Amino acid sequence: MAEDGKQQQKDVRYDWIQERVCSSLKVREDAFQKLLQGDAKAAFVNFLEDGDTKRLLVYLDGKDLGATTKPPQKLKRKTVYFIKTSPAKLDNDSIKKLVAHGELTEAPLETLSAVAHNVFLPLLTTSSNQEGWPDVVAKEVSENLHKFVAQVNVSIGEAKGQTVLPLPATDMQQQDQAAKDKAKIHILENTVVTWTKQIKHCLKADPDAALKGPGVYPGPLTELDFWTERAGNLNSIHDQLTNEKVQKVVKVLELAQSTYHPAFERVFQDVEAARQEANDNVTFLKPLRRYFEKLSVMDDFVALSELFKPLLHTMLLIWKYSRSYNSSARFATLIREICNDLIMQACKFVPGRELLQMDPNEACDKLRTTLKVLGSFKAHYFAYKTASATECPTNPWRFQNSIIFGRLDTFLERCNDMLELQSTCLQFGRLERVEIGGTKGKALTGAIKQVHADFGAAHDKFQQVLYDVMDTDAPGFQADFTVFRDVIRELEHRLGALIMQAFDDCTTLNSTFKLLESFEGLLERDAIAAELAKKHRDMVATFGAEVKEVHELFLSHKAWPVLSKNSPPHSGAVSWVRGLMERLQEPMGKLQSLDKSVQEMPAFKNVQHSYDTVMAEMQQYEAVLVQDWCAQVASTSDAKLNQPLLQFHEDSTGDLPLLAVNFDPALVRLLRETRYFLLLKIEVPSSAADIFQHADKFRQQIGSLDLMVGLWNKLQKTTLPVERPLVSAKLDAAEAALHRGLEELVWRSDGIDAYIRDTLELVKDLDGTLTTIKENVVHAVDILKGFERNLMFDRKDGKVYTFEELCESSASLIFQRHSEMRDAGKEIGKLLSSSNRVLKVSKASPSWKAYVDYVSDIVIEGFASAIIASARYLLQQLDAEVFAKPEAGPLLEVDLELVIPDMVWKPELSGSTKGTLQGMVQKWLMSFLEVGGLMKRLDTGEGSYAKELEEDYDVGEQLDKVLSITLATIKNCEEFKGQFMKYDYLWKQDLNQTLQLRVFKDFLEAEGTKAADGSREDPPLAKFEQQIQKYKAVGQQVASLPGNAVVSFIKISAKPLRTGLTTWASKWVYLFTHYLQDKVVNSISELYSFMDSADATLARKVLGEGGEEQHEGQPATEEATDEAVAADNKKAQEEQYRRALYDMLSCMRDVRKRSDRTDAMFDPLKETSALLHAFGIQLGDNVLKQLENAEFKWKGLKKKMLNRREQLAALQQAEAVEIRRKSDAFAERVEDYRKFFLRRAPFSVPNGELKHEVVRPAYQILDAFHHGSVDSYPSVTTIVAESKQLQELQELFELYVSDYLMLQRCNEELLYLKSLWDMVGAVMYTFADWCKTPWDKIDVDVLIEESKKLSKDVKTLNKAVRNYEVYRLLEESLKAMITSLPLVQDLHHPAMRDRHWKMLMQTTGKHFTMDEKFCLGDLLALGLHNYVDACRYKVGNSGLVEAMHVFIISHYPVLHAYNGSHWQGTCEYSPSTECPFASSALQRMQACDGPCKT
């Protein structure tokens, strides 16, 4: 009920809110319930349960409701509010008293104004509602209410950005009367004061206020927006002031001659002037808005420069035509704001945060672009400033540059600073690639690198500044940049000193100039340029030495100039002397390009004179060389051109006829000299020029002849004997053509080009043919060589593989290699076919067959080499000597693990099966040999080269080595395994089985002693200690065995095995120690449990011990208790006392039984505890304490037991008489039950016939005897349980304990019968299933085998069942089946005919039908085992008849031929009819058929 009340109260609060929300927002109740099921429920809970939460707002959020305790930024739709009037937790009653609610619209101020003006104001200011108010109170309420309404209207205007003049609520209809009412006048004057303050506040708005804030830089759109808003506000004020109501207020004040009227009139005039100014400014500034918007948001910084001209032009027009905006103050503000936007765009284009991280080249480009764009603006400004003097001569632009461009100039200065920084980074960045030569080059280069590193450190430090480097207001930039500049100056001085040292180390002028070029860009820096100026004199001196050296070189070598290789003598000398001149010309030009001060030096003038002299001498030398060569040209004779084109080579022999081109060397020298002189632009004699005109022709002919002769000589040297028969025709044609060049044609002959072309074509054709077939062979050889390189086995450097990785890797590689070889075989076949197509010979020709045999031999050799290469590589990976080196590692890692009950290799090592190491290696070797079968034979196109490879001696030798090493390694691994096998006894049997059945049991039996009660005592403690020490020693031995070993190419990991063996040894130690520990703990625990239980039992009360006293001491009121209840209670009490007596006697018996054993256990337990402690096994403190006190407590218990026994002697004797009486009665029941059991138990079957139908009833009887009841007799189990209870009582009261042998016999026979009937059921149901087998599907052999198995199973039954009738019947059934089944097999004989089956039915006296439903059961129903001889006679007779029939049919022709001498009569033989002789013989045989007579 309390829960129902709480639920009712909760519903009231939420229903109260729901009613108001649904009413105000016009929503359904399910929308409010949906709101409560969502996240908004928390707002309701807080409002209702939390006293500090004072508001709750419920509003429409789209189609759904929303709730919050915090006011939203903006009210989009109608909202219901709930406000607490005081902080409190809301309940059923207080929610109605403490909560105010209402509605909020989208415009709450407007709503408040309307309510206040139209509701509250009339109500509170009406005189009828002010009755009884003092005048002061009424006046104050009216004034405050008017002020409130006015303030609300003002707030509405401010929210909209407008100035709203609040109107007074006074009636102005009668202006004359109002002018005389002082109270109204006072109200109106207060209103005018308010208006004046509002208007003056608006008029005081400063357009420059946005620029005056610290760190604020507005753009020009701010100026335009200001004037737009000002114009709108002033126009609104003007409209309100000219409103009829306001004018009435002014008129009333004027009539009342208020002092506020003149001042207000002046304010009105100020508003009018300011309004005109604002409207005029808005009109003229409007064209600028599109330019300013682009200036503010345009992304293309470079394109901003296109806006400057139209922007400034428009501004000039505004200056010229505007009446109010053409003042310096307004334009200065506008230009400053334009500069702000330009700076903002520049910072976006070159962001300071990213500038320091940019590439210096990119940064310099962006900074230069920025300077260009901003400079463009200033340039356009100054251009229009100049134009303003012309356009507006009376009012030109006279703005101070520092005012309008102050921030822009600061930003430009910052851009220049950053440009300087980035340029310095660019220049100093080149130092990283500078390398100085000379003796000090390494040290100087290192010093320059250090300068570069120091610069990098300074630059990195500057990069870590936290401010924006492009922000001109950022503090600390000047200090940081000054520090950076100081570092750069110091680095410049260091760099200048290093350049001077490198300058001093330069040995030649060229090296000096190269040095200066290395520092390009840095040499213009003041510090470096000052140092460099000091070295100009040294440079001039060095050049003077260079001139002198060149002059001396020229004089010493002009007789034998130094010529380049293969250079002609005369043109080469000219080239040499020109090289000397160029050596002086280049540095002279560079010296002349230095400062003019260098050329004015006297030393330079002396050097220039020497330079001019040497140049003149070398030019003279060149002219002499040319004249000398021109004189030699005339001596060259044209007779050289009449020699044959070809000649025999000096190395030519009769067997090897080699050729050479016969072009005279003198002609070659002439052509070469002419060519080089012309390249040097030197004029040559006309005769040389005429010969040189044909130089290209001679060169082409010589080149062609050289090519032809080279090809021919190559053919002579490389053509094989097996190839010559294939190209004999082309070879003869080429020889005939070359003979003409040796004998007929000279260099002046006509048709040389045609001859060369034709002969070269013949030679090329021959060469092409031979080249093709040779390349095909080479390609084939390369393919085969590739097999040697791309081995069929590979191993990553030093990698140790697992078996799976190695199998997968090798299989993948072999598959890949086989695939490649298969494709390569096809490719070789294609190459041979290509050679045949090129040669165009018949495949049946002897020459082609010989060539194919040649290629086949190459293929066989290639495959053999591939196999040998892979085998050798594999041998290297398997060789033990290789792995003996420290840097080598084993190939394969295998694990030696303990997998109960064996120690196994993972993977297995020996054996040829899959998954073994030997099998894997054999598979590799077989895959090596399989390459011969991957390619078809080239000679026959069928078959393969597998046989040749198998017979190859080298291949077989290498493969045998691999297998031998593998087998030897496996043998060595097995030897390693032998170290662990001697410990196999640790795991050969499961530990639990060993404990129960074998070692531990044998240990306990062998070492233990037999107790007096027949039980086994534990072995002596020393024997346990001996076993523990033994297994601990085994564990130490196992731990000392190696965990890893490298056997040849195999790395054996035996750590898991070693760990496992150690664990097994520990288990054995634990087996003995745990046994001892459990023995101590369990013995102590059991003893204490027994003693505690015995103490409690002996302390119980029996009849006569306090019962009567308590009964006599009961109050007198209890004597009046009902006599029946008292009798029941007394009986229950007596039973309880009797039960206590029995328990105490049981306890005494148990103490007597275990007394000797317990007395002797304390010392052994203490010794066991000490032994366990010696082996580091700690018993619990509680156990040790119990062990220490156990002997004392046990003695106390025995003493207590003796005392209690004397006290209970009389009661024990009385109870023993009753138990003896019950025992005699139970003995009579057992005798009767035995007779009933022999009569009703299933020892036989009804009618003496054993069938499967009798099995279920027998089982029912057995189940009833076991756990039910039979004919009101209890089960054997029940009566046996009764006997045990009675025996226990007999023993308890020290009476003779009856054994009840007849009852034991019943129990045993019940078990025997159960096993017998289980066998009967198995046999009978099996026979029943066999009987359903159709005649054609009987498998007699299987049935006989199963019958024999059943017979063996029957013989395994207890011998006691053989006297039962059921057992006899079961044996007879089995014997009958075993006897009948061979007869069934005989009756399956094909000679059986219908007459035989009829005779069988006559013999058995039973009828059956042989159809498709005939089955084994029908046949067994005949009782065949009773007619064994008759059945066998019939089957044997039918077989004899069939055999005789076959014999006669097969021998009829012989008998027919024998008819003349031994057969009297006639008969005819026809293959299509039955033999007459056979028919008559069969009839006689069939006549003999009859009943079997014995």
XYZ file of C-alpha atoms in Angstrom, residues 286-774:
489
model
C 28.055 52.444 -51.158
C 30.140 51.999 -54.405
C 33.144 51.030 -52.286
C 31.466 48.044 -50.654
C 32.131 45.572 -53.480
C 35.830 46.452 -53.512
C 36.080 46.201 -49.748
C 34.318 42.837 -49.704
C 36.768 41.462 -52.254
C 39.607 42.969 -50.286
C 38.380 41.185 -47.159
C 37.579 37.723 -48.474
C 39.553 37.331 -51.707
C 41.829 34.257 -51.653
C 44.152 35.264 -54.495
C 46.559 37.696 -52.810
C 48.366 38.636 -56.007
C 45.069 39.550 -57.663
C 44.459 42.169 -54.970
C 46.689 44.571 -56.893
C 43.987 44.741 -59.575
C 41.595 46.313 -57.052
C 43.848 49.194 -56.027
C 43.366 51.447 -59.014
C 39.524 51.315 -59.196
C 39.330 51.508 -55.416
C 41.446 54.646 -55.132
C 39.759 56.156 -58.157
C 36.359 55.737 -56.493
C 37.730 57.193 -53.272
C 38.993 60.231 -55.226
C 35.529 60.720 -56.703
C 33.983 60.527 -53.202
C 36.522 63.109 -52.004
C 35.669 65.343 -54.893
C 31.851 65.209 -54.769
C 30.887 64.311 -51.215
C 29.760 67.204 -49.002
C 30.554 65.577 -45.642
C 32.985 62.691 -46.214
C 35.782 64.729 -47.791
C 37.554 65.349 -44.522
C 41.080 64.230 -43.701
C 39.942 62.490 -40.530
C 37.401 60.279 -42.368
C 39.707 59.401 -45.259
C 42.653 58.716 -42.944
C 40.501 56.309 -40.983
C 39.309 54.610 -44.188
C 42.868 54.200 -45.564
C 44.130 52.873 -42.233
C 41.344 50.281 -42.291
C 42.230 49.383 -45.897
C 45.819 48.852 -44.741
C 44.521 46.597 -41.943
C 42.763 44.372 -44.471
C 45.855 44.316 -46.694
C 47.987 43.255 -43.727
C 45.417 40.595 -42.850
C 45.498 39.221 -46.409
C 49.291 39.341 -46.432
C 49.414 37.358 -43.178
C 47.124 34.760 -44.749
C 49.392 34.605 -47.804
C 52.552 34.436 -45.698
C 51.445 32.941 -42.352
C 54.018 33.625 -39.681
C 53.551 30.234 -38.034
C 54.491 28.487 -41.264
C 56.996 31.001 -42.620
C 59.898 29.827 -40.464
C 59.264 26.223 -41.540
C 59.026 26.978 -45.275
C 61.678 26.250 -47.831
C 63.816 29.436 -48.014
C 63.309 29.776 -51.773
C 59.523 29.558 -51.406
C 59.559 31.913 -48.432
C 61.663 34.507 -50.308
C 59.334 34.340 -53.297
C 56.249 34.861 -51.129
C 57.828 37.718 -49.187
C 58.916 39.467 -52.406
C 55.378 39.023 -53.752
C 53.963 40.488 -50.544
C 56.297 43.492 -50.733
C 55.400 43.975 -54.372
C 51.608 43.899 -53.767
C 51.736 46.201 -50.732
C 54.172 48.522 -52.496
C 51.779 48.591 -55.436
C 49.040 49.890 -53.143
C 51.238 52.671 -51.836
C 52.345 53.521 -55.371
C 48.734 53.783 -56.529
C 47.903 55.874 -53.468
C 50.702 58.359 -54.140
C 49.677 58.533 -57.808
C 46.094 59.429 -56.843
C 47.345 61.779 -54.160
C 49.122 63.667 -56.916
C 45.960 63.505 -59.037
C 43.923 64.936 -56.161
C 45.893 68.184 -56.419
C 44.653 68.501 -59.985
C 41.093 67.264 -59.437
C 40.540 69.087 -56.151
C 42.955 72.031 -56.118
C 41.172 73.631 -53.203
C 41.095 70.481 -51.102
C 43.847 68.060 -52.142
C 44.837 64.945 -50.135
C 47.080 66.190 -47.383
C 47.209 63.144 -45.123
C 50.310 62.478 -43.113
C 51.943 59.278 -44.344
C 52.966 58.331 -40.832
C 49.316 58.358 -39.762
C 47.765 56.391 -42.588
C 50.689 54.076 -43.392
C 52.198 53.738 -39.933
C 51.097 50.117 -39.393
C 51.591 49.191 -43.053
C 55.153 50.551 -43.046
C 55.864 48.596 -39.877
C 54.537 45.471 -41.557
C 56.651 46.131 -44.666
C 59.683 46.545 -42.454
C 58.838 43.209 -40.864
C 58.554 41.627 -44.309
C 61.992 43.006 -45.205
C 63.400 41.615 -41.980
C 61.970 38.180 -42.739
C 63.192 38.432 -46.345
C 66.661 39.196 -45.042
C 66.406 36.210 -42.686
C 65.257 33.817 -45.420
C 67.872 35.123 -47.877
C 70.515 34.556 -45.235
C 69.191 30.997 -44.756
C 69.408 30.468 -48.492
C 72.983 31.762 -48.715
C 74.270 29.993 -45.642
C 72.445 26.837 -46.707
C 74.881 26.527 -49.644
C 77.710 26.031 -47.158
C 76.452 22.510 -46.526
C 77.578 21.489 -50.033
C 80.912 23.380 -50.056
C 84.006 21.187 -50.279
C 87.456 22.849 -50.082
C 90.458 21.232 -51.736
C 94.146 21.668 -51.061
C 96.327 20.703 -48.143
C 94.063 22.426 -45.630
C 90.909 21.464 -47.427
C 89.680 18.939 -44.887
C 90.137 21.273 -41.930
C 88.663 24.246 -43.756
C 85.717 22.204 -44.965
C 85.089 21.096 -41.397
C 85.277 24.688 -40.170
C 82.822 25.783 -42.860
C 80.510 22.919 -41.868
C 80.752 24.172 -38.307
C 79.795 27.673 -39.458
C 76.836 26.106 -41.209
C 75.955 24.158 -38.062
C 76.210 27.281 -35.909
C 73.975 29.099 -38.328
C 71.531 26.217 -38.211
C 71.535 26.369 -34.416
C 70.881 30.117 -34.467
C 68.144 29.652 -37.031
C 66.583 26.775 -35.063
C 66.613 28.927 -31.949
C 64.857 31.718 -33.806
C 62.350 29.192 -35.184
C 61.345 28.254 -31.644
C 59.756 31.611 -30.890
C 56.193 31.237 -29.680
C 54.726 34.338 -31.322
C 53.704 35.001 -34.895
C 56.736 36.598 -36.581
C 54.465 38.470 -38.988
C 52.522 40.033 -36.129
C 53.870 43.565 -35.764
C 52.469 43.752 -32.242
C 54.290 40.619 -31.128
C 56.614 41.512 -28.255
C 60.178 40.282 -28.323
C 60.639 40.144 -32.087
C 63.117 42.998 -32.265
C 65.192 41.531 -29.462
C 65.193 38.052 -30.986
C 65.954 39.344 -34.472
C 68.767 41.585 -33.187
C 70.345 38.569 -31.494
C 70.039 36.639 -34.740
C 71.644 39.477 -36.721
C 74.524 39.659 -34.258
C 75.132 35.944 -34.685
C 75.098 36.329 -38.472
C 77.650 39.151 -38.331
C 79.934 37.039 -36.194
C 79.508 34.112 -38.604
C 80.304 36.400 -41.563
C 83.617 37.384 -39.962
C 84.452 33.755 -39.310
C 83.473 32.778 -42.834
C 85.555 35.611 -44.310
C 88.590 34.397 -42.395
C 88.057 30.847 -43.610
C 87.703 32.009 -47.226
C 90.974 33.897 -46.918
C 92.688 30.775 -45.558
C 91.294 28.731 -48.425
C 92.421 31.470 -50.801
C 95.953 31.227 -49.450
C 95.877 27.467 -49.863
C 94.942 27.661 -53.586
C 97.886 26.793 -55.804
C 96.428 27.835 -59.158
C 94.388 30.688 -60.405
C 91.643 28.371 -61.638
C 91.286 26.842 -58.197
C 91.079 30.358 -56.774
C 88.245 31.290 -59.113
C 86.478 27.993 -58.395
C 86.787 28.761 -54.691
C 85.152 32.147 -55.148
C 82.364 30.597 -57.233
C 81.638 28.176 -54.379
C 80.702 31.114 -52.139
C 78.526 32.901 -54.689
C 76.062 35.187 -52.969
C 78.085 35.430 -49.776
C 80.961 37.405 -51.297
C 78.802 40.545 -51.503
C 78.389 40.659 -47.703
C 80.391 43.554 -46.282
C 82.626 41.588 -43.952
C 83.570 39.043 -46.605
C 83.961 41.606 -49.410
C 86.383 43.628 -47.269
C 88.558 40.572 -46.687
C 88.451 39.576 -50.360
C 89.666 43.004 -51.542
C 92.990 42.347 -49.803
C 93.661 39.364 -52.107
C 93.331 41.050 -55.517
C 97.102 41.768 -55.719
C 97.838 38.115 -54.979
C 95.497 37.044 -57.763
C 97.306 39.290 -60.265
C 100.670 37.909 -59.152
C 99.396 34.367 -59.500
C 98.199 35.058 -63.012
C 101.604 36.517 -63.893
C 103.233 33.305 -62.723
C 100.709 31.363 -64.792
C 101.669 33.343 -67.916
C 105.324 32.684 -67.268
C 104.714 28.974 -66.725
C 102.712 28.654 -69.942
C 105.438 30.470 -71.870
C 108.094 28.121 -70.538
C 105.934 25.129 -71.316
C 105.439 26.329 -74.844
C 109.127 26.887 -75.427
C 110.116 23.491 -74.006
C 107.590 21.429 -76.001
C 107.049 23.270 -79.237
C 109.549 20.999 -81.032
C 107.743 17.864 -79.756
C 104.280 19.000 -78.714
C 102.153 16.828 -76.433
C 99.496 15.176 -78.594
C 96.336 13.396 -77.507
C 95.853 9.748 -78.384
C 95.155 9.045 -82.108
C 95.658 12.716 -82.867
C 97.322 13.626 -86.259
C 100.772 15.284 -85.813
C 100.167 18.681 -87.406
C 96.553 19.285 -86.420
C 97.316 17.812 -83.022
C 100.144 20.314 -82.487
C 97.836 23.151 -83.474
C 95.236 21.853 -81.016
C 97.945 21.706 -78.295
C 99.083 25.293 -78.760
C 95.507 26.519 -78.818
C 94.934 24.741 -75.522
C 97.818 26.730 -74.023
C 96.295 29.939 -75.292
C 92.855 29.047 -73.807
C 94.590 28.355 -70.504
C 95.528 32.031 -70.305
C 92.481 33.562 -71.966
C 89.858 32.396 -69.415
C 91.594 33.705 -66.233
C 92.543 36.923 -68.062
C 88.874 37.501 -68.802
C 87.905 36.868 -65.171
C 90.590 39.285 -63.923
C 89.327 41.931 -66.282
C 85.809 41.422 -64.879
C 86.952 42.417 -61.368
C 86.851 45.959 -59.996
C 88.446 48.650 -62.137
C 90.848 49.240 -59.280
C 92.430 45.918 -60.151
C 93.073 46.956 -63.760
C 94.693 50.206 -62.597
C 97.325 48.340 -60.623
C 100.904 48.524 -62.125
C 101.360 44.803 -61.539
C 98.304 44.054 -63.637
C 99.610 46.173 -66.504
C 102.955 44.303 -66.480
C 101.168 40.981 -66.511
C 98.959 42.105 -69.368
C 102.065 42.998 -71.435
C 103.594 39.550 -70.834
C 100.273 37.963 -71.743
C 100.128 39.778 -75.092
C 103.730 38.742 -75.939
C 103.206 35.042 -75.219
C 99.935 34.964 -77.172
C 101.711 36.453 -80.222
C 104.439 33.793 -80.129
C 101.948 30.937 -79.940
C 99.904 32.341 -82.808
C 103.104 32.523 -84.929
C 103.898 28.880 -84.046
C 100.434 27.813 -85.227
C 100.896 29.540 -88.604
C 104.241 27.750 -89.187
C 102.683 24.323 -88.496
C 99.934 24.887 -91.011
C 102.371 25.966 -93.739
C 104.575 22.879 -93.152
C 101.627 20.512 -93.527
C 100.428 22.194 -96.737
C 103.840 21.566 -98.256
C 103.609 17.815 -97.422
C 100.194 17.361 -98.992
C 101.574 17.728 -102.514
C 103.864 14.696 -102.042
C 100.932 12.329 -101.401
C 100.294 10.397 -104.721
C 96.958 9.411 -106.138
C 98.491 6.019 -107.025
C 97.475 4.743 -103.638
C 93.939 4.609 -104.919
C 94.765 1.928 -107.555
C 95.301 -0.889 -105.049
C 92.765 -3.832 -104.655
C 90.004 -3.460 -102.164
C 90.924 -6.534 -100.139
C 94.006 -8.528 -99.207
C 94.781 -11.580 -97.120
C 95.428 -10.911 -93.454
C 98.895 -11.421 -92.148
C 97.581 -14.165 -89.805
C 95.780 -15.996 -92.642
C 96.544 -19.726 -93.212
C 95.328 -22.381 -95.615
C 92.909 -23.815 -93.097
C 91.867 -20.369 -91.857
C 91.696 -17.849 -94.800
C 91.353 -14.468 -93.080
C 90.942 -11.147 -95.029
C 91.742 -7.442 -94.415
C 90.816 -4.063 -96.077
C 93.616 -2.744 -98.371
C 93.414 1.114 -97.781
C 96.877 2.822 -97.593
C 97.672 4.467 -94.151
C 99.043 7.593 -95.902
C 95.598 8.299 -97.313
C 94.159 7.774 -93.860
C 96.580 10.346 -92.367
C 95.782 12.851 -95.107
C 92.066 12.559 -94.523
C 92.469 12.817 -90.749
C 94.692 15.899 -90.909
C 92.322 17.560 -93.319
C 89.342 16.796 -91.116
C 90.902 18.168 -87.929
C 92.240 21.302 -89.681
C 88.795 22.005 -90.980
C 87.378 21.477 -87.463
C 89.950 24.018 -86.229
C 88.667 26.332 -88.983
C 92.030 26.411 -90.816
C 92.124 26.592 -94.631
C 93.620 23.472 -96.370
C 95.166 23.031 -99.922
C 92.824 22.325 -102.803
C 94.326 18.857 -103.522
C 93.669 17.746 -99.966
C 90.257 19.291 -100.158
C 89.468 17.368 -103.360
C 90.420 14.048 -101.755
C 88.608 15.017 -98.590
C 85.456 15.583 -100.646
C 85.350 11.793 -101.071
C 86.262 11.156 -97.444
C 82.744 10.224 -96.484
C 82.559 7.864 -99.433
C 85.894 6.266 -98.543
C 84.903 6.154 -94.896
C 81.622 4.506 -95.742
C 83.273 1.986 -98.080
C 86.056 1.263 -95.614
C 83.491 0.885 -92.844
C 81.387 -1.474 -94.936
C 84.441 -3.472 -96.009
C 85.679 -3.605 -92.414
C 82.266 -4.852 -91.367
C 82.214 -7.414 -94.176
C 85.770 -8.600 -93.523
C 85.123 -8.709 -89.781
C 82.016 -10.803 -90.272
C 83.837 -13.150 -92.633
C 86.795 -13.612 -90.308
C 84.429 -14.211 -87.405
C 82.597 -16.860 -89.432
C 85.856 -18.557 -90.297
C 86.864 -18.672 -86.632
C 83.546 -19.566 -84.998
C 81.723 -21.891 -87.385
C 81.624 -25.400 -85.906
C 82.086 -28.579 -87.974
C 78.529 -29.617 -87.136
C 77.255 -26.288 -88.515
C 79.172 -26.137 -91.800
C 77.089 -28.816 -93.615
C 73.971 -26.869 -92.724
C 75.152 -23.633 -94.504
C 77.461 -25.033 -97.189
C 75.599 -23.374 -100.102
C 75.682 -19.878 -98.582
C 79.318 -20.327 -97.594
C 80.388 -21.120 -101.189
C 78.507 -18.092 -102.606
C 80.187 -15.722 -100.150
C 83.671 -17.062 -100.944
C 83.144 -16.468 -104.694
C 82.056 -12.837 -104.127
C 85.007 -12.060 -101.820
C 87.411 -13.360 -104.449
C 86.511 -10.414 -106.762
C 87.631 -7.936 -104.105
C 90.988 -9.695 -103.892
C 91.670 -9.849 -107.638
C 89.508 -7.486 -109.722
C 88.266 -4.355 -107.973
C 90.455 -1.310 -106.973
C 89.523 1.926 -105.111
C 88.981 3.833 -108.404
C 86.792 1.111 -109.931
C 83.161 1.752 -110.697
C 80.456 -0.220 -108.982
C 82.312 -0.597 -105.716
C 79.250 0.387 -103.728
C 77.097 -2.190 -105.495
C 79.757 -4.841 -104.991
C 80.099 -4.041 -101.341
C 76.346 -4.009 -100.913
C 75.830 -7.394 -102.646
C 78.774 -9.115 -100.984
C 77.956 -7.676 -97.598
C 74.419 -8.910 -98.015
C 75.701 -12.443 -98.729
C 78.035 -12.344 -95.754
C 75.379 -10.833 -93.522
C 72.898 -13.450 -94.614
C 75.384 -16.196 -93.819
C 76.332 -14.500 -90.572
C 72.688 -13.941 -89.711
C 71.893 -17.600 -90.234
C 74.826 -18.812 -88.196
C 74.290 -16.111 -85.580
C 70.676 -17.126 -85.221
C 71.409 -20.788 -84.660
C 74.370 -19.927 -82.414
